[in-house]
Coordinates of C-alpha atoms in Angstrom, one line a residue:
Chain A
M1035 CA -18.1 -42.1 -21.9
S1036 CA -14.9 -41.6 -23.2
R1037 CA -15.8 -37.9 -24.2
G1038 CA -17.0 -37.4 -20.9
L1039 CA -13.7 -39.0 -19.1
L1040 CA -11.6 -36.6 -22.0
R1041 CA -13.5 -33.8 -20.6
K1042 CA -12.7 -34.5 -17.0
L1043 CA -9.1 -35.2 -18.0
T1044 CA -8.8 -32.1 -19.6
N1045 CA -10.5 -29.9 -17.0
A1046 CA -8.2 -31.3 -14.1
L1047 CA -5.2 -31.1 -16.3
A1048 CA -5.7 -27.3 -16.9
L1049 CA -6.8 -26.6 -13.5
A1050 CA -3.6 -28.5 -12.3
L1051 CA -1.6 -26.2 -14.7
S1052 CA -3.1 -23.4 -13.3
A1053 CA -2.4 -24.3 -9.6
V1054 CA 1.4 -25.1 -10.7
A1055 CA 1.6 -21.9 -12.4
T1056 CA 0.3 -20.1 -9.3
V1057 CA 2.9 -21.8 -7.2
I1058 CA 5.7 -20.9 -9.6
G1059 CA 4.9 -17.3 -9.8
L1060 CA 4.8 -17.1 -6.1
T1061 CA 7.8 -18.9 -5.5
C1062 CA 10.1 -16.9 -7.8
L1063 CA 8.8 -13.5 -6.0
A1064 CA 8.8 -15.1 -2.8
A1065 CA 12.9 -16.2 -3.4
I1066 CA 13.3 -12.3 -4.4
L1067 CA 12.1 -11.2 -0.9
W1068 CA 13.7 -13.8 0.7
T1069 CA 17.2 -12.8 -0.8
L1070 CA 16.5 -9.3 -0.3
L1071 CA 15.5 -10.0 3.4
R1072 CA 18.6 -11.9 3.8
S1073 CA 21.2 -10.2 2.0
G1074 CA 19.6 -6.4 3.5
F1075 CA 19.0 -7.2 7.1
A1076 CA 22.7 -8.5 7.1
G1077 CA 24.0 -4.7 6.8
I1078 CA 21.2 -2.9 8.9
S1079 CA 23.1 -1.3 11.8
P1080 CA 23.2 2.4 13.4
A1081 CA 25.8 3.1 11.1
L1082 CA 23.6 2.8 8.1
F1083 CA 21.7 5.9 9.3
T1084 CA 24.4 7.9 10.7
Q1085 CA 27.5 7.9 8.2
M1086 CA 28.1 9.0 4.8
T1087 CA 28.2 6.7 1.5
P1088 CA 31.9 5.8 1.9
P1089 CA 34.8 5.7 -0.6
P1090 CA 35.7 2.5 -2.3
G1091 CA 36.6 -0.2 -0.2
S1092 CA 35.8 1.4 3.2
A1093 CA 32.5 0.9 5.3
G1094 CA 29.8 3.6 5.7
G1095 CA 26.4 4.5 5.4
L1096 CA 23.5 5.7 3.7
L1097 CA 22.5 8.9 5.5
N1098 CA 23.2 11.5 2.4
A1099 CA 21.5 9.0 0.2
I1100 CA 18.4 8.6 2.3
Y1101 CA 18.1 12.3 3.2
G1102 CA 18.5 13.0 -0.7
S1103 CA 15.6 10.6 -1.2
V1104 CA 13.2 11.8 1.0
A1105 CA 13.9 15.8 -0.2
M1106 CA 13.3 15.1 -3.4
T1107 CA 10.4 13.1 -2.9
V1108 CA 9.0 15.8 -0.7
I1109 CA 9.4 18.4 -3.4
G1110 CA 8.4 16.1 -6.2
M1111 CA 5.2 15.3 -4.5
A1112 CA 4.6 19.1 -3.5
I1113 CA 5.0 20.2 -7.4
G1114 CA 2.8 16.7 -8.3
A1115 CA 0.1 16.7 -5.8
P1116 CA -1.6 19.8 -6.3
I1117 CA -1.4 19.7 -10.3
G1118 CA -2.6 15.8 -9.8
I1119 CA -5.6 16.5 -7.5
L1120 CA -6.7 19.6 -9.2
A1121 CA -6.7 18.0 -12.8
G1122 CA -8.6 15.0 -11.0
T1123 CA -11.2 17.3 -10.1
Y1124 CA -11.4 19.1 -13.3
L1125 CA -11.8 15.2 -15.2
A1126 CA -14.5 14.3 -12.4
E1127 CA -16.4 17.4 -11.8
Y1128 CA -16.2 19.8 -14.7
G1129 CA -14.8 18.2 -17.6
R1130 CA -16.7 14.6 -17.2
D1131 CA -17.6 13.5 -20.7
T1132 CA -16.4 16.4 -22.7
R1133 CA -13.9 15.9 -25.5
L1134 CA -11.2 17.6 -23.7
A1135 CA -11.6 15.5 -20.9
V1136 CA -11.7 12.4 -22.8
V1137 CA -8.4 13.2 -24.4
I1138 CA -6.6 14.5 -21.6
R1139 CA -7.8 11.1 -19.7
F1140 CA -6.3 9.2 -22.7
V1141 CA -3.1 11.4 -22.2
N1142 CA -3.1 11.0 -18.4
D1143 CA -3.3 7.0 -18.8
V1144 CA -0.4 7.1 -21.6
L1145 CA 1.6 9.3 -19.4
L1146 CA 0.6 6.8 -16.4
S1147 CA 2.4 3.9 -18.0
A1148 CA 5.2 5.8 -20.2
P1149 CA 8.8 4.4 -19.7
S1150 CA 10.4 6.6 -16.8
I1151 CA 13.5 6.9 -18.1
I1152 CA 12.1 9.0 -21.3
V1153 CA 10.8 11.2 -18.3
G1154 CA 14.5 11.5 -17.1
L1155 CA 15.5 12.4 -20.8
F1156 CA 12.7 14.9 -21.1
V1157 CA 13.7 16.5 -17.5
Y1158 CA 17.6 16.7 -18.6
E1159 CA 16.6 18.4 -22.1
V1160 CA 14.5 20.9 -20.2
I1161 CA 16.3 21.4 -17.0
V1162 CA 19.8 20.0 -16.8
V1163 CA 21.1 21.5 -19.9
P1164 CA 19.8 24.7 -19.7
A1165 CA 21.2 24.7 -15.9
G1166 CA 24.6 23.4 -17.3
H1167 CA 24.9 21.0 -14.6
F1168 CA 22.8 18.1 -12.8
S1169 CA 20.8 19.1 -9.7
A1170 CA 18.2 17.8 -7.0
I1171 CA 15.6 20.0 -8.3
A1172 CA 15.8 18.4 -11.7
G1173 CA 15.4 15.2 -9.7
A1174 CA 12.5 16.4 -7.7
F1175 CA 11.0 17.7 -11.4
A1176 CA 11.3 14.4 -13.0
L1177 CA 9.8 12.4 -9.6
A1178 CA 6.5 15.2 -10.0
V1179 CA 6.2 14.5 -13.5
I1180 CA 6.1 10.7 -12.8
A1181 CA 3.7 11.2 -9.5
I1182 CA 1.4 13.4 -11.3
P1183 CA -0.5 10.9 -13.9
V1184 CA -0.7 8.6 -10.7
T1185 CA -2.7 11.3 -8.7
V1186 CA -4.8 12.4 -11.6
R1187 CA -6.0 9.0 -11.9
T1188 CA -6.9 8.1 -8.2
T1189 CA -8.3 11.6 -7.7
E1190 CA -10.5 10.8 -10.4
D1191 CA -11.8 7.4 -9.5
M1192 CA -12.3 8.6 -5.8
L1193 CA -14.0 11.7 -6.2
R1194 CA -16.4 9.7 -8.6
L1195 CA -17.1 7.2 -5.8
V1196 CA -18.9 10.0 -3.9
P1197 CA -22.7 9.9 -4.3
Q1198 CA -24.5 11.9 -6.9
G1199 CA -27.0 12.7 -4.0
M1200 CA -24.6 14.5 -1.8
K1201 CA -23.6 16.6 -4.9
D1202 CA -27.3 17.3 -5.8
A1203 CA -27.9 18.2 -2.3
S1204 CA -25.1 20.8 -2.3
T1205 CA -26.2 22.5 -5.6
A1206 CA -29.9 22.3 -4.8
L1207 CA -28.8 24.5 -1.8
G1208 CA -27.7 27.0 -4.1
A1209 CA -24.1 26.2 -4.0
Y1210 CA -21.6 27.0 -6.9
P1211 CA -19.8 23.8 -8.1
F1212 CA -16.4 25.2 -6.3
R1213 CA -18.2 25.2 -3.0
T1214 CA -19.6 21.9 -3.7
I1215 CA -16.1 20.6 -4.4
T1216 CA -14.3 22.0 -1.6
S1217 CA -16.9 21.6 1.5
V1218 CA -18.6 18.1 0.4
I1219 CA -16.6 16.3 -2.1
Y1220 CA -13.3 16.7 -1.1
P1221 CA -14.1 15.9 2.5
A1222 CA -16.4 12.7 1.5
A1223 CA -13.3 11.8 -0.5
R1224 CA -10.2 12.5 1.8
S1225 CA -9.1 9.0 2.3
G1226 CA -9.5 8.2 -1.0
I1227 CA -7.2 11.1 -2.2
V1228 CA -4.8 10.3 0.7
T1229 CA -4.6 6.8 -0.6
G1230 CA -3.9 8.2 -4.1
L1231 CA -0.9 10.2 -2.7
L1232 CA 0.3 7.6 -0.5
L1233 CA 0.4 5.6 -3.8
A1234 CA 2.2 8.0 -5.7
V1235 CA 4.9 8.3 -3.1
A1236 CA 5.3 4.3 -3.3
R1237 CA 5.9 4.8 -7.0
V1238 CA 8.0 7.8 -7.1
S1239 CA 10.6 6.7 -4.1
G1240 CA 11.5 3.3 -5.9
E1241 CA 12.4 5.1 -9.4
T1242 CA 15.7 5.1 -10.3
A1243 CA 16.1 5.6 -14.2
P1244 CA 14.9 9.2 -14.2
L1245 CA 17.1 10.0 -11.2
L1246 CA 20.4 8.7 -13.6
F1247 CA 20.6 11.8 -15.4
T1248 CA 18.8 14.5 -13.3
A1249 CA 20.0 14.4 -9.5
L1250 CA 22.9 12.3 -10.7
N1251 CA 24.7 11.3 -7.4
N1252 CA 26.7 12.9 -4.6
Q1253 CA 29.2 11.0 -2.5
F1254 CA 28.8 13.7 0.2
W1255 CA 26.2 15.4 2.1
S1256 CA 24.6 18.1 0.2
T1257 CA 21.5 20.1 1.0
N1258 CA 22.1 22.2 -1.9
L1259 CA 18.9 21.9 -4.0
A1260 CA 20.8 23.5 -7.0
A1261 CA 23.7 20.8 -6.8
P1262 CA 23.9 16.8 -7.4
I1263 CA 22.2 15.3 -4.7
A1264 CA 22.8 11.6 -3.4
N1265 CA 19.8 9.3 -3.6
L1266 CA 19.1 5.6 -2.7
P1267 CA 17.9 4.4 -6.3
V1268 CA 21.3 5.8 -7.8
V1269 CA 23.3 4.5 -4.9
I1270 CA 22.2 1.0 -5.2
Y1271 CA 22.6 1.4 -9.1
Q1272 CA 26.2 1.9 -8.5
F1273 CA 26.8 0.2 -5.6
A1274 CA 25.2 -3.0 -6.9
Q1275 CA 27.7 -3.1 -9.8
S1276 CA 30.9 -2.5 -8.0
P1277 CA 33.3 -5.2 -7.0
Y1278 CA 33.7 -4.1 -3.7
P1279 CA 31.5 -6.0 -0.9
Q1280 CA 31.0 -3.6 1.2
W1281 CA 29.6 -1.4 -1.3
Q1282 CA 27.4 -4.1 -2.6
Q1283 CA 25.9 -4.9 1.1
L1284 CA 25.2 -1.4 1.4
A1285 CA 23.0 -1.7 -2.0
W1286 CA 21.4 -4.6 -0.6
S1287 CA 20.4 -2.8 2.6
G1288 CA 19.4 0.3 0.6
A1289 CA 17.4 -2.0 -1.5
L1290 CA 15.6 -3.2 1.6
L1291 CA 14.9 0.1 3.1
I1292 CA 13.2 1.2 -0.2
T1293 CA 11.2 -2.1 -0.4
L1294 CA 10.0 -1.6 3.3
T1295 CA 8.9 1.6 2.8
I1296 CA 7.1 0.9 -0.6
L1297 CA 5.4 -2.0 1.3
L1298 CA 4.5 -0.1 4.0
L1299 CA 2.8 2.5 2.0
S1300 CA 0.9 0.3 0.2
V1301 CA -0.3 -1.6 3.0
T1302 CA -1.3 1.8 4.2
A1303 CA -3.4 2.6 1.3
R1304 CA -5.1 -0.5 1.1
V1305 CA -6.3 -0.1 4.7
L1306 CA -6.9 3.4 4.1
I1307 CA -9.4 2.0 0.9
A1308 CA -10.7 -0.7 2.9
I1309 CA -12.1 2.1 5.5
F1310 CA -13.2 4.4 2.7
Q1311 CA -15.3 1.9 0.7
P1312 CA -18.0 0.6 3.1
A1313 CA -18.3 4.6 4.1
K1314 CA -19.4 5.0 0.6
R1315 CA -21.8 1.7 0.6
A1316 CA -23.6 2.9 3.8
L1317 CA -24.4 6.2 2.2
Chain B
M1252 CA -35.4 44.2 2.0
D1253 CA -33.3 47.5 2.1
A1254 CA -30.9 48.7 -0.5
S1255 CA -27.8 48.1 1.9
S1256 CA -28.3 44.5 2.6
S1257 CA -29.1 43.7 -1.0
A1258 CA -26.1 45.3 -2.1
V1259 CA -23.9 43.0 0.4
E1260 CA -25.9 40.1 -1.1
S1261 CA -24.9 41.1 -4.8
R1262 CA -21.2 41.6 -3.4
H1263 CA -21.2 38.3 -1.8
A1264 CA -22.5 36.8 -5.0
R1265 CA -20.2 38.4 -7.0
R1266 CA -17.5 37.2 -4.5
Q1267 CA -18.5 33.7 -5.0
H1268 CA -18.9 34.0 -8.5
M1269 CA -15.4 35.1 -8.8
R1270 CA -14.2 32.4 -6.7
E1271 CA -16.1 29.6 -8.7
R1272 CA -14.3 30.8 -12.0
M1273 CA -11.0 31.0 -10.2
F1274 CA -11.0 27.5 -8.8
A1275 CA -12.7 26.3 -12.4
G1276 CA -9.8 27.6 -14.0
A1277 CA -6.9 26.5 -11.7
T1278 CA -8.4 22.9 -12.3
L1279 CA -8.7 23.2 -15.8
A1280 CA -5.1 24.7 -16.1
A1281 CA -4.0 21.8 -14.1
A1282 CA -5.9 19.5 -16.7
V1283 CA -4.3 21.0 -19.6
I1284 CA -0.5 20.8 -17.8
V1285 CA -1.0 17.0 -18.3
L1286 CA -1.6 17.7 -22.0
V1287 CA 1.4 19.8 -21.9
L1288 CA 3.4 17.3 -20.3
L1289 CA 3.3 15.0 -23.1
G1290 CA 3.6 17.4 -25.7
G1291 CA 6.6 18.9 -23.9
V1292 CA 8.2 15.2 -23.4
T1293 CA 7.9 14.7 -27.4
I1294 CA 9.0 18.1 -28.4
A1295 CA 12.1 18.1 -26.0
L1296 CA 12.9 14.3 -27.2
L1297 CA 12.9 15.6 -30.7
K1298 CA 14.9 18.8 -30.3
G1299 CA 17.6 16.5 -28.4
A1300 CA 17.7 13.8 -30.8
W1301 CA 17.6 16.0 -33.8
P1302 CA 21.5 16.2 -34.7
A1303 CA 21.7 12.7 -34.7
L1304 CA 18.5 12.2 -36.7
D1305 CA 19.8 14.8 -39.1
R1306 CA 23.2 13.0 -39.6
F1307 CA 22.3 9.5 -39.9
K1308 CA 18.5 9.8 -41.1
L1309 CA 17.1 6.4 -41.6
S1310 CA 20.2 4.9 -41.5
F1311 CA 20.0 5.2 -37.8
L1312 CA 17.2 2.3 -37.8
T1313 CA 19.1 -0.2 -40.1
R1314 CA 23.0 -0.1 -38.6
T1315 CA 24.3 -1.7 -35.8
V1316 CA 27.2 0.0 -35.5
W1317 CA 27.7 1.8 -32.0
N1318 CA 31.2 3.6 -32.1
P1319 CA 31.9 6.5 -29.7
V1320 CA 35.3 6.9 -31.1
T1321 CA 34.5 7.4 -34.6
N1322 CA 30.9 8.7 -34.2
E1323 CA 29.3 6.2 -35.9
F1324 CA 26.0 5.5 -34.2
G1325 CA 23.4 2.9 -35.4
A1326 CA 20.1 1.5 -33.5
L1327 CA 19.5 -2.0 -34.6
A1328 CA 21.0 -3.8 -32.0
A1329 CA 19.2 -1.8 -29.0
I1330 CA 16.1 -2.1 -31.3
Y1331 CA 16.5 -6.2 -31.6
G1332 CA 17.5 -6.4 -27.8
T1333 CA 14.3 -4.5 -26.6
L1334 CA 11.9 -6.5 -28.7
L1335 CA 13.4 -9.5 -28.3
T1336 CA 13.8 -9.6 -24.4
S1337 CA 10.2 -7.9 -24.2
L1338 CA 9.2 -11.3 -26.7
I1339 CA 10.7 -14.1 -24.5
A1340 CA 9.5 -12.4 -21.5
M1341 CA 5.7 -12.2 -22.8
L1342 CA 6.2 -15.8 -23.7
V1343 CA 7.3 -16.9 -20.2
A1344 CA 4.9 -14.4 -18.2
V1345 CA 1.6 -14.5 -19.9
P1346 CA 1.0 -18.3 -19.6
I1347 CA 2.1 -17.9 -16.2
S1348 CA -0.1 -14.8 -15.4
F1349 CA -3.1 -16.6 -17.5
G1350 CA -2.8 -19.7 -14.8
V1351 CA -2.4 -17.2 -11.9
A1352 CA -5.5 -15.2 -12.5
I1353 CA -7.6 -18.3 -13.5
F1354 CA -6.4 -20.1 -10.3
L1355 CA -7.6 -16.5 -8.3
T1356 CA -10.9 -16.0 -10.0
E1357 CA -12.3 -19.7 -10.5
L1358 CA -10.2 -22.0 -8.5
S1359 CA -8.9 -20.7 -5.3
P1360 CA -10.6 -21.8 -1.8
V1361 CA -12.1 -18.2 -0.5
W1362 CA -9.9 -18.0 2.3
L1363 CA -7.1 -18.2 -0.1
K1364 CA -8.2 -15.6 -2.6
R1365 CA -7.4 -12.5 -0.6
P1366 CA -3.9 -13.5 0.8
V1367 CA -2.7 -14.5 -2.6
G1368 CA -4.5 -11.8 -4.5
V1369 CA -2.9 -9.1 -2.0
A1370 CA 0.7 -10.7 -2.2
I1371 CA 0.4 -10.5 -6.0
E1372 CA -0.8 -6.8 -6.0
L1373 CA 1.8 -5.8 -3.4
L1374 CA 4.7 -7.4 -5.8
A1375 CA 3.4 -5.1 -8.3
A1376 CA 4.6 -2.4 -6.3
V1377 CA 8.3 -3.3 -5.6
P1378 CA 10.2 -1.2 -7.7
S1379 CA 12.3 -2.8 -10.7
I1380 CA 15.8 -2.1 -9.1
I1381 CA 15.2 -4.9 -7.0
F1382 CA 14.5 -7.5 -9.6
G1383 CA 17.6 -5.9 -11.3
I1384 CA 20.1 -6.6 -8.6
W1385 CA 18.2 -10.2 -7.8
G1386 CA 18.9 -10.6 -11.5
L1387 CA 22.5 -10.0 -11.2
F1388 CA 23.6 -11.5 -8.1
V1389 CA 21.1 -14.5 -7.7
L1390 CA 19.7 -15.6 -11.2
A1391 CA 22.8 -14.8 -13.4
P1392 CA 25.3 -17.3 -11.4
I1393 CA 22.4 -19.9 -11.1
L1394 CA 22.1 -19.8 -14.9
Q1395 CA 25.7 -19.7 -15.5
Q1396 CA 26.5 -22.6 -13.5
S1397 CA 23.5 -25.0 -14.0
V1398 CA 20.9 -23.8 -16.9
Q1399 CA 22.8 -22.6 -19.3
P1400 CA 25.5 -25.3 -19.7
W1401 CA 22.5 -27.7 -19.8
L1402 CA 21.0 -25.9 -22.6
I1403 CA 24.3 -25.5 -24.8
A1404 CA 24.8 -29.4 -24.0
H1405 CA 21.1 -30.4 -24.9
L1406 CA 19.6 -27.8 -27.0
G1407 CA 22.9 -26.4 -28.7
P1408 CA 23.5 -29.3 -31.1
L1409 CA 20.2 -29.5 -32.5
P1410 CA 19.2 -28.1 -35.9
W1411 CA 17.4 -24.7 -36.4
I1412 CA 16.6 -23.8 -32.8
G1413 CA 19.8 -25.0 -32.0
G1414 CA 21.6 -21.8 -32.7
L1415 CA 19.8 -20.2 -30.0
F1416 CA 21.6 -22.0 -27.2
R1417 CA 25.3 -21.7 -28.4
G1418 CA 28.4 -20.0 -27.3
P1419 CA 29.8 -19.7 -23.6
P1420 CA 27.8 -19.8 -20.6
F1421 CA 28.2 -16.0 -19.7
G1422 CA 25.0 -16.1 -17.0
I1423 CA 24.2 -12.3 -18.1
G1424 CA 22.7 -11.9 -21.7
I1425 CA 19.4 -11.6 -23.6
L1426 CA 17.8 -15.0 -22.0
T1427 CA 18.7 -14.0 -18.3
A1428 CA 17.3 -10.4 -19.1
A1429 CA 14.3 -11.9 -20.5
L1430 CA 13.4 -13.9 -17.5
V1431 CA 13.9 -11.2 -15.2
L1432 CA 11.5 -8.9 -17.0
A1433 CA 9.2 -11.8 -16.9
I1434 CA 9.5 -12.4 -13.4
M1435 CA 8.7 -8.4 -13.0
V1436 CA 5.8 -8.2 -15.3
L1437 CA 3.9 -11.3 -13.9
P1438 CA 2.5 -9.7 -10.7
F1439 CA 1.3 -6.9 -12.9
I1440 CA 0.0 -8.8 -15.8
S1441 CA -2.0 -11.3 -13.4
S1442 CA -3.6 -8.6 -11.1
V1443 CA -5.0 -7.1 -14.1
M1444 CA -6.2 -10.5 -15.9
R1445 CA -8.0 -11.0 -12.5
D1446 CA -9.6 -8.0 -12.4
V1447 CA -10.7 -8.4 -15.9
F1448 CA -12.0 -11.8 -15.5
E1449 CA -14.0 -10.5 -12.6
T1450 CA -15.9 -8.2 -14.8
V1451 CA -17.5 -11.5 -16.2
P1452 CA -21.1 -11.6 -14.8
D1453 CA -21.9 -14.9 -12.8
V1454 CA -25.0 -15.2 -14.9
L1455 CA -23.1 -16.3 -17.7
K1456 CA -20.8 -18.6 -15.5
E1457 CA -23.8 -20.1 -14.0
S1458 CA -25.5 -20.8 -17.2
G1459 CA -22.4 -22.4 -18.6
Y1460 CA -22.1 -24.7 -15.5
G1461 CA -25.9 -25.2 -15.4
L1462 CA -25.5 -26.6 -19.1
G1463 CA -22.9 -29.2 -17.4
A1464 CA -19.9 -27.7 -18.6
T1465 CA -16.7 -28.2 -16.5
T1466 CA -14.8 -25.4 -14.9
W1467 CA -12.0 -25.2 -17.4
E1468 CA -14.7 -25.2 -20.2
V1469 CA -16.6 -22.3 -18.6
V1470 CA -13.0 -20.6 -18.6
W1471 CA -12.1 -21.3 -22.1
Q1472 CA -15.6 -20.7 -23.9
V1473 CA -17.4 -18.0 -21.4
V1474 CA -14.6 -16.1 -19.2
V1475 CA -12.2 -15.7 -22.2
P1476 CA -14.2 -15.1 -25.0
Y1477 CA -16.4 -12.3 -22.7
S1478 CA -13.2 -10.7 -21.4
R1479 CA -10.9 -10.8 -24.7
T1480 CA -10.6 -7.4 -25.6
G1481 CA -9.3 -6.6 -21.8
V1482 CA -7.1 -9.7 -21.3
V1483 CA -5.2 -8.6 -24.7
G1484 CA -5.3 -4.9 -23.3
G1485 CA -3.6 -6.0 -20.1
V1486 CA -1.0 -8.1 -21.8
M1487 CA -0.3 -5.1 -24.0
L1488 CA 0.3 -2.9 -20.7
G1489 CA 2.8 -5.5 -19.5
L1490 CA 4.2 -5.4 -23.0
G1491 CA 4.6 -1.8 -22.5
R1492 CA 6.0 -1.8 -19.2
A1493 CA 8.8 -4.8 -20.5
L1494 CA 9.8 -2.9 -23.4
G1495 CA 10.4 0.5 -21.5
E1496 CA 11.6 -1.2 -18.3
T1497 CA 15.2 -0.1 -17.5
M1498 CA 16.5 -1.1 -14.1
A1499 CA 15.7 -4.7 -14.3
V1500 CA 17.1 -5.3 -17.8
T1501 CA 20.6 -2.9 -17.2
F1502 CA 22.1 -5.3 -14.5
V1503 CA 22.2 -8.4 -16.6
I1504 CA 21.9 -7.6 -20.6
G1505 CA 25.7 -7.2 -20.8
N1506 CA 25.5 -3.6 -22.4
A1507 CA 26.6 -5.0 -26.1
H1508 CA 25.9 -3.3 -29.3
R1509 CA 25.2 -6.4 -31.4
I1510 CA 23.1 -8.9 -32.6
S1511 CA 23.8 -12.4 -31.7
S1512 CA 22.3 -15.4 -33.0
S1513 CA 22.3 -16.9 -29.4
L1514 CA 20.0 -16.0 -26.7
L1515 CA 23.0 -16.4 -24.0
A1516 CA 24.9 -13.9 -25.7
P1517 CA 25.3 -10.5 -24.2
G1518 CA 23.2 -7.8 -26.0
T1519 CA 21.7 -4.4 -24.9
T1520 CA 18.0 -2.7 -24.9
I1521 CA 17.0 0.8 -25.8
S1522 CA 17.0 1.3 -22.4
A1523 CA 19.8 -0.2 -20.9
S1524 CA 22.0 1.9 -23.5
I1525 CA 20.5 5.1 -22.2
A1526 CA 20.9 4.5 -18.5
N1527 CA 24.4 2.5 -19.0
E1528 CA 26.2 5.4 -21.2
F1529 CA 24.3 8.6 -21.0
T1530 CA 26.3 10.3 -17.7
E1531 CA 29.4 8.9 -19.4
A1532 CA 28.4 10.2 -22.9
V1533 CA 31.0 12.5 -24.5
G1534 CA 30.2 14.6 -27.5
D1535 CA 26.9 16.1 -28.7
L1536 CA 26.5 13.4 -31.4
Y1537 CA 26.7 10.6 -28.9
I1538 CA 24.2 12.3 -26.5
S1539 CA 22.4 12.9 -29.1
S1540 CA 22.2 9.8 -30.2
L1541 CA 21.3 8.2 -27.0
I1542 CA 18.2 10.9 -27.1
A1543 CA 17.2 9.6 -30.5
L1544 CA 17.1 5.9 -29.1
G1545 CA 14.9 7.3 -26.2
V1546 CA 12.5 8.9 -29.2
L1547 CA 12.3 5.4 -30.7
L1548 CA 11.5 3.7 -27.2
F1549 CA 8.8 6.4 -26.8
L1550 CA 7.5 5.6 -30.4
I1551 CA 7.4 1.8 -29.6
T1552 CA 6.1 2.1 -26.2
F1553 CA 3.5 4.8 -26.8
S1554 CA 1.6 3.0 -29.8
V1555 CA 1.8 -0.4 -27.6
I1556 CA 0.2 1.6 -24.6
A1557 CA -1.9 3.3 -26.3
A1558 CA -3.5 0.3 -28.0
A1559 CA -3.7 -1.4 -24.7
R1560 CA -5.4 2.0 -23.3
F1561 CA -7.8 2.0 -26.1
M1562 CA -9.1 -1.7 -25.6
L1563 CA -9.4 -1.2 -22.1
M1564 CA -11.6 1.6 -22.4
R1565 CA -13.7 -0.5 -24.7
L1566 CA -14.0 -2.8 -22.3
E1567 CA -15.0 -0.3 -19.6
R1568 CA -17.6 0.9 -21.8
R1569 CA -19.5 -2.4 -22.3
A1570 CA -19.0 -3.6 -18.9
L1571 CA -20.9 -0.2 -17.7
S1572 CA -23.4 -0.4 -20.3
S1573 CA -24.3 -4.0 -19.4
V1574 CA -24.9 -3.0 -15.8

């Protein structure tokens, strides 16, 4: 009896602790989001999207930073996406289980979780030092280096979900592998690949550390890719640490903008996956 | 078939063959770029760090001095801060993540499973700078005004552990950074653990229940042993994140290159030092020392992440072979 009771008590205690852990975890995270929403929305106004980052002690907006972030993300993805998709294709269709593919897969996984500040130092050494100055293009390159492993991983996973029967059917018709890949596999996996790209954009758009010493910052409007450019993460970083209330407010609003963008991208990606998966099962 | 049409056909075949080789070559080249990136990162960092490594040799690892004026640099304080903040963060985050994962796989009612699971996954995507400014504006003041005075008053006088909780309540410092890190890696570790727990075949769990085991006994004696490698791999991936995390820490660590016995004192981590000082660093040796810190961080995280990936790969292979 006492042994059975002890077991039941242990069980109840353990499960209660697990529920408490979940509540604690969710509360912390909810607290962060709540603060973000409350402090961020206080600063949302038309000026935020129409004015430049202000000098200390005066009001302004984030227009140049938003532009810089978008521009660098677009360029970064334009470099990173093709490389990532092709490399993912190699791993899923050509390399498969060869030793080279296994090594590349492993290296890619390591890059996927490597600290992003390391990527910043790498791009600093490779682009900023030879060029002699910080630049938007260096920032975009740093973002590409971060986007590539994400894209490789998701592309490979998604291509592997395409049923073998479809690939075999194409091969049986005498198609070369490239024809099978471009005409059969890519269309079948399209929404999966797009999901991967969205996740890569989500990952890249919040990165701060690698931009600190590649793109740096710029208080003014700039479209010159060879010059330092303003961007949301670095503006948030600098403004949040400043003693000026207007700057701190802009930092919160910028943080809210980034977080909403990323959550929107992640939700879209999840919806796409949900559409993609049943199609796979039906086949 | 006349000669001309067979010539057309062979030209077509040749073109197809060409395209195939170009496409296969392009995918291979892209895949090799991934290797080149890792190699490039290693070479570029070593090259940048060389002046500092050449000047200080091994003493770079063993000294705490960090003086840009006299050009004396040692990494010990930063290494200590990196390891200590990550250790505390894992001590806090792993048990909570374990609880969350158990709740999601074994305990939660079905209608709650998806929303909580999705919430955790979305939160893992929130960029770390958000956690950093929250730590600076919200958590640090709370700790300074209520938690730290309590710790100093009640734990400070104790023998042994008392030394960890002495000194003035700064708000920012090692403990604050560790807590922010813990909150940041929590959704990440939880979702990896949940995924790993879900690889346990239902048959195994059902046999446990069939023998009369309680839910906790099934978790502790069936689920955990079965998924041990994956759990450790997930925890180490989280550790890799915590070790290399920059923005969540930089705001709240205080950036002081010294080793204090107290957890409440300001300190620094490798990544926080680089982020705080790099753009303002003057002099080749200063910059080179910061890059040398980056090399150390790379070595530390590389070994942790490689070990984690290796474990997860082994688990994946076993999951495949058992299907």
